[in-house]
Short mmCIF file of C-alpha atoms and ligand atoms in Angstrom, two decimals:
data_model
loop_
_atom_site.label_atom_id
_atom_site.label_comp_id
_atom_site.label_asym_id
_atom_site.label_seq_id
_atom_site.Cartn_x
_atom_site.Cartn_y
_atom_site.Cartn_z
CA UNK A 1 98.86 12.88 10.71
CA UNK A 2 95.52 14.43 11.65
CA UNK A 3 94.98 16.56 14.74
CA UNK A 4 96.04 15.14 18.11
CA UNK A 5 93.36 14.65 20.76
CA UNK A 6 94.44 14.93 24.39
CA UNK A 7 92.10 13.10 26.78
CA UNK A 8 92.31 13.19 30.59
CA UNK A 9 90.75 10.31 32.49
CA UNK A 10 89.51 11.86 35.73
CA UNK A 11 87.43 11.10 38.79
CA UNK A 12 88.65 12.12 42.23
CA UNK A 13 87.44 8.85 43.69
CA UNK A 14 89.88 5.96 43.73
CA UNK A 15 88.78 2.65 42.23
CA UNK A 16 86.51 3.92 39.45
CA UNK A 17 88.56 2.26 36.69
CA UNK A 18 90.63 5.28 35.55
CA UNK A 19 93.92 3.41 35.13
CA UNK A 20 92.31 0.32 33.59
CA UNK A 21 90.47 2.57 31.15
CA UNK A 22 93.54 4.64 30.24
CA UNK A 23 95.55 1.50 29.47
CA UNK A 24 92.94 -0.52 27.62
CA UNK A 25 91.58 2.43 25.68
CA UNK A 26 95.14 3.14 24.50
CA UNK A 27 95.54 -0.52 23.44
CA UNK A 28 92.18 -0.51 21.63
CA UNK A 29 93.10 2.72 19.79
CA UNK A 30 96.49 1.28 18.91
CA UNK A 31 94.72 -1.74 17.36
CA UNK A 32 92.89 0.81 15.18
CA UNK A 33 96.33 1.95 13.94
CA UNK A 34 96.40 5.06 16.10
CA UNK A 35 99.65 6.25 17.61
CA UNK A 36 99.08 6.86 21.33
CA UNK A 37 101.05 8.49 24.15
CA UNK A 38 100.04 7.39 27.64
CA UNK A 39 100.92 9.79 30.45
CA UNK A 40 100.97 8.33 33.94
CA UNK A 41 100.17 11.37 36.07
CA UNK A 42 99.48 9.55 39.33
CA UNK A 43 102.30 9.23 41.92
CA UNK A 44 101.03 5.68 42.62
CA UNK A 45 102.45 4.67 39.22
CA UNK A 46 99.69 2.10 38.57
CA UNK A 47 99.56 2.80 34.85
CA UNK A 48 103.34 2.39 34.63
CA UNK A 49 102.94 -1.02 36.31
CA UNK A 50 100.16 -2.00 33.86
CA UNK A 51 102.63 -1.11 31.10
CA UNK A 52 105.11 -3.60 32.52
CA UNK A 53 107.37 -1.40 34.67
CA UNK A 54 107.69 -3.57 37.74
CA UNK A 55 109.00 -1.02 40.17
CA UNK A 56 108.34 2.57 39.05
CA UNK A 57 110.01 3.94 42.21
CA UNK A 58 113.36 2.72 40.90
CA UNK A 59 113.14 4.56 37.59
CA UNK A 60 115.97 6.98 36.90
CA UNK A 61 113.75 9.29 34.87
CA UNK A 62 110.02 9.77 35.29
CA UNK A 63 107.42 12.52 35.11
CA UNK A 64 108.91 14.01 38.28
CA UNK A 65 112.22 14.83 36.53
CA UNK A 66 110.41 16.30 33.55
CA UNK A 67 108.09 18.49 35.63
CA UNK A 68 111.04 19.74 37.70
CA UNK A 69 113.15 20.48 34.62
CA UNK A 70 110.26 22.42 33.07
CA UNK A 71 109.62 24.38 36.27
CA UNK A 72 113.26 25.35 36.65
CA UNK A 73 113.77 26.06 32.91
CA UNK A 74 116.42 23.38 32.68
CA UNK A 75 116.92 21.08 29.67
CA UNK A 76 114.77 17.93 29.63
CA UNK A 77 116.38 14.49 29.73
CA UNK A 78 116.72 12.85 26.28
CA UNK A 79 113.31 11.40 25.21
CA UNK A 80 114.60 7.81 25.13
CA UNK A 81 115.47 8.18 28.83
CA UNK A 82 111.84 8.70 29.83
CA UNK A 83 109.66 7.41 26.97
CA UNK A 84 108.89 3.68 27.18
CA UNK A 85 107.48 1.98 24.10
CA UNK A 86 105.32 -1.02 23.12
CA UNK A 87 104.42 -0.96 19.43
CA UNK A 88 102.08 1.95 18.69
CA UNK A 89 102.01 3.06 22.33
CA UNK A 90 104.50 5.23 24.19
CA UNK A 91 104.35 5.85 27.95
CA UNK A 92 105.81 8.47 30.23
CA UNK A 93 105.91 6.80 33.66
CA UNK A 94 105.44 8.23 37.14
CA UNK A 95 106.33 7.23 40.63
CA UNK A 96 105.97 8.49 44.19
CA UNK A 97 108.34 11.39 43.48
CA UNK A 98 105.60 13.05 41.42
CA UNK A 99 103.96 14.03 44.72
CA UNK A 100 107.01 16.26 45.36
CA UNK A 101 106.47 17.90 41.97
CA UNK A 102 102.87 18.59 43.07
CA UNK A 103 104.17 20.43 46.14
CA UNK A 104 106.64 22.42 44.01
CA UNK A 105 103.80 23.41 41.67
CA UNK A 106 102.20 25.40 44.50
CA UNK A 107 104.89 28.07 44.36
CA UNK A 108 105.27 28.12 40.60
CA UNK A 109 104.01 31.10 38.61
CA UNK A 110 101.78 29.70 35.86
CA UNK A 111 102.56 26.21 37.17
CA UNK A 112 99.21 24.82 36.01
CA UNK A 113 100.52 24.97 32.42
CA UNK A 114 103.63 22.85 33.05
CA UNK A 115 102.28 19.64 31.50
CA UNK A 116 100.78 21.65 28.61
CA UNK A 117 104.27 22.92 27.74
CA UNK A 118 105.61 19.37 27.55
CA UNK A 119 102.72 17.95 25.53
CA UNK A 120 102.65 20.82 23.01
CA UNK A 121 106.21 19.91 22.03
CA UNK A 122 105.32 16.21 21.56
CA UNK A 123 101.84 16.44 20.06
CA UNK A 124 102.68 16.11 16.38
CA UNK A 125 103.91 12.54 16.93
CA UNK A 126 100.60 11.15 18.22
CA UNK A 127 96.93 10.75 17.28
CA UNK A 128 95.91 10.48 20.94
CA UNK A 129 97.49 11.46 24.24
CA UNK A 130 95.75 9.85 27.23
CA UNK A 131 96.49 11.13 30.74
CA UNK A 132 95.74 8.98 33.79
CA UNK A 133 95.22 11.11 36.92
CA UNK A 134 95.42 10.56 40.66
CA UNK A 135 92.29 10.37 42.81
CA UNK A 136 92.17 14.04 43.81
CA UNK A 137 91.22 17.41 42.41
CA UNK A 138 94.62 18.88 43.28
CA UNK A 139 97.28 20.59 41.20
CA UNK A 140 98.24 17.47 39.23
CA UNK A 141 94.70 16.92 37.98
CA UNK A 142 94.39 20.63 37.17
CA UNK A 143 97.65 20.40 35.16
CA UNK A 144 96.17 17.47 33.23
CA UNK A 145 92.89 19.31 32.56
CA UNK A 146 94.79 22.41 31.45
CA UNK A 147 96.57 20.32 28.79
CA UNK A 148 93.48 18.46 27.51
CA UNK A 149 90.92 18.71 24.74
CA UNK A 150 88.50 16.51 26.63
CA UNK A 151 87.80 14.64 29.84
CA UNK A 152 86.52 11.10 30.12
CA UNK A 153 84.89 10.36 33.48
CA UNK A 154 84.73 6.71 34.59
CA UNK A 155 81.91 6.09 37.05
CA UNK A 156 81.74 2.90 39.11
CA UNK A 157 78.07 2.28 40.06
CA UNK A 158 79.19 0.87 43.41
CA UNK A 159 80.89 4.17 44.28
CA UNK A 160 78.32 6.51 42.76
CA UNK A 161 78.24 9.96 44.33
CA UNK A 162 76.38 12.89 42.82
CA UNK A 163 78.28 15.31 45.07
CA UNK A 164 81.60 13.92 43.89
CA UNK A 165 80.71 14.29 40.23
CA UNK A 166 79.40 17.81 40.75
CA UNK A 167 82.71 18.82 42.36
CA UNK A 168 84.62 17.44 39.37
CA UNK A 169 82.35 19.26 36.91
CA UNK A 170 82.84 22.53 38.83
CA UNK A 171 86.62 22.19 38.53
CA UNK A 172 86.34 21.44 34.80
CA UNK A 173 84.20 24.58 34.32
CA UNK A 174 86.73 26.68 36.26
CA UNK A 175 89.61 25.32 34.18
CA UNK A 176 87.63 26.11 31.02
CA UNK A 177 86.96 29.70 32.14
CA UNK A 178 90.38 30.49 33.52
CA UNK A 179 93.03 28.32 31.89
CA UNK A 180 91.92 26.19 28.94
CA UNK A 181 88.87 27.35 26.93
CA UNK A 182 89.07 24.41 24.50
CA UNK A 183 88.33 21.70 27.09
CA UNK A 184 85.11 19.71 26.76
CA UNK A 185 83.67 16.59 28.38
CA UNK A 186 84.02 13.51 26.19
CA UNK A 187 81.53 11.63 28.33
CA UNK A 188 80.74 9.50 31.34
CA UNK A 189 81.86 5.88 31.11
CA UNK A 190 80.05 3.37 33.30
CA UNK A 191 82.66 0.88 34.57
CA UNK A 192 82.51 -2.34 36.60
CA UNK A 193 78.86 -2.80 35.63
CA UNK A 194 76.95 -5.83 36.83
CA UNK A 195 73.80 -5.07 34.90
CA UNK A 196 71.75 -7.70 36.77
CA UNK A 197 72.00 -5.89 40.11
CA UNK A 198 69.58 -3.30 41.43
CA UNK A 199 72.56 -1.21 42.51
CA UNK A 200 73.72 -0.89 38.90
CA UNK A 201 70.19 -0.11 37.66
CA UNK A 202 69.70 2.54 40.35
CA UNK A 203 73.10 4.18 39.78
CA UNK A 204 72.69 4.20 35.99
CA UNK A 205 69.26 5.82 36.32
CA UNK A 206 70.66 8.49 38.64
CA UNK A 207 73.53 9.25 36.23
CA UNK A 208 71.01 9.60 33.41
CA UNK A 209 68.62 11.74 35.46
CA UNK A 210 71.32 14.06 36.77
CA UNK A 211 73.58 14.35 33.73
CA UNK A 212 71.98 12.62 30.73
CA UNK A 213 70.86 15.89 29.15
CA UNK A 214 74.11 17.79 29.53
CA UNK A 215 76.81 15.13 29.26
CA UNK A 216 77.11 12.21 26.90
CA UNK A 217 76.93 8.83 28.63
CA UNK A 218 78.88 6.40 26.45
CA UNK A 219 76.79 3.59 24.97
CA UNK A 220 79.72 1.29 25.71
CA UNK A 221 79.63 0.16 29.32
CA UNK A 222 82.43 -1.84 30.90
CA UNK A 223 81.24 -5.06 32.55
CA UNK A 224 82.46 -6.19 35.94
CA UNK A 225 84.93 -9.03 35.45
CA UNK A 226 87.44 -10.59 37.84
CA UNK A 227 89.67 -11.15 34.80
CA UNK A 228 90.44 -7.42 34.65
CA UNK A 229 92.42 -7.62 37.90
CA UNK A 230 94.33 -10.62 36.52
CA UNK A 231 95.21 -8.84 33.26
CA UNK A 232 96.41 -5.79 35.23
CA UNK A 233 98.40 -8.02 37.56
CA UNK A 234 100.19 -9.66 34.61
CA UNK A 235 100.73 -6.25 32.92
CA UNK A 236 98.68 -7.36 29.94
CA UNK A 237 96.00 -5.53 28.02
CA UNK A 238 92.55 -7.10 27.90
CA UNK A 239 92.97 -7.41 24.13
CA UNK A 240 95.95 -9.73 24.67
CA UNK A 241 94.84 -11.50 27.87
CA UNK A 242 91.19 -12.06 26.98
CA UNK A 243 90.72 -11.27 23.29
CA UNK A 244 87.20 -12.72 23.07
CA UNK A 245 85.62 -11.44 26.27
CA UNK A 246 82.78 -8.96 26.75
CA UNK A 247 84.96 -6.58 28.72
CA UNK A 248 87.50 -6.46 25.86
CA UNK A 249 84.74 -5.83 23.32
CA UNK A 250 83.44 -3.01 25.54
CA UNK A 251 86.81 -1.19 25.45
CA UNK A 252 87.05 -1.78 21.69
CA UNK A 253 83.59 -0.25 21.27
CA UNK A 254 84.55 2.68 23.47
CA UNK A 255 87.54 3.39 21.20
CA UNK A 256 85.24 3.33 18.16
CA UNK A 257 82.68 5.60 19.85
CA UNK A 258 85.40 8.13 20.65
CA UNK A 259 86.79 8.05 17.11
CA UNK A 260 83.35 8.43 15.51
CA UNK A 261 82.45 11.32 17.78
CA UNK A 262 85.54 13.25 16.81
CA UNK A 263 84.84 12.68 13.14
CA UNK A 264 81.29 13.96 13.64
CA UNK A 265 82.56 17.03 15.49
CA UNK A 266 85.14 17.79 12.81
CA UNK A 267 82.42 17.52 10.15
CA UNK A 268 80.10 19.82 12.10
CA UNK A 269 82.76 22.48 12.35
CA UNK A 270 83.81 22.41 8.71
N1 LIG B 301 85.69 -3.87 34.68
C1 LIG B 301 86.28 -4.25 35.81
N2 LIG B 301 85.85 -5.37 36.45
C2 LIG B 301 86.42 -5.78 37.61
N3 LIG B 301 87.44 -5.15 38.20
C3 LIG B 301 87.92 -4.04 37.63
C4 LIG B 301 87.37 -3.53 36.40
N4 LIG B 301 88.04 -2.39 36.07
C5 LIG B 301 88.97 -2.22 37.03
N5 LIG B 301 88.91 -3.19 37.95
C6 LIG B 301 89.74 -3.36 39.17
O1 LIG B 301 89.32 -2.37 40.11
C7 LIG B 301 90.44 -1.81 40.77
C8 LIG B 301 90.47 -0.29 40.51
O2 LIG B 301 90.66 -0.06 39.13
P1 LIG B 301 91.61 1.09 38.62
O3 LIG B 301 91.57 1.07 37.13
O4 LIG B 301 92.96 0.96 39.26
O5 LIG B 301 90.85 2.38 39.18
P2 LIG B 301 91.40 3.86 39.54
O6 LIG B 301 92.56 4.12 38.64
O7 LIG B 301 90.22 4.74 39.28
O8 LIG B 301 91.77 3.83 40.99
C9 LIG B 301 91.67 -2.52 40.24
O9 LIG B 301 92.00 -3.55 41.15
C10 LIG B 301 91.21 -3.09 38.91
O10 LIG B 301 91.91 -4.29 38.57
MG1 LIG B 302 94.52 4.71 39.05
#
């Protein structure tokens, strides 16, 4: 297996399409024969629900137990207790208890590396590890960034905020300087795009003007589609629920763009 790429999906605003992107990007990569680990790192457990876990709060083992075991140097539960599987995709679920782990992280020496420790031990089994984060720039998101090679930032034109994005970029730069020098920004992904509206056109222009020269804006843009909510509701990927739709094609193209970019980078470095 080639090198594993760890990608955090981050934006401290809720409703920018982080969870939808984490899930459908994983499914699109899996269709390209990639082995993927999804990490639900949001106490709301939305990604776990997309994956088909109806009530994450009732799980016996979730990210909370793993984080606590790592922080107290206790043995981890057996992997089949906390890893859920569908074909090429594994998932480590989360639930509301993860917010307790976030509080415990505050008092933990070197706590920001807790998730890194877990993922380092699992990396060799996957081509991609995709981490879905909660809408905040707190200790959970910092843990995710510390463990990642790159960050993918979904931006919803309806919720565009230059200040918000600048805050996120500042945190990424701090993490790079202080904790994880290998982190880079994979790119900005425009989500929920209704390209006919002036709002979309205005927001896209602002993203380009502010960031176009320093950050890649993915060519793939995710269209706005009411079907996305339905697919999420039925715990189905867009590839299964709507194989022929534009929104599915957009996530498939995003997966290809990501894979090509890594190949180009690897070539540049060799
Ligand atoms: N392309 C899209 N078109 C329409 N609705 C979408 C799209 N992507 C996500 N949604 C819906 O928007 C809401 C927020 O998406 P979600 O992925 O949960 O964002 P986040 O994880 O950033 O909070 C959900 O109800 C989801 O079903
Ligand atoms: Mg989410």
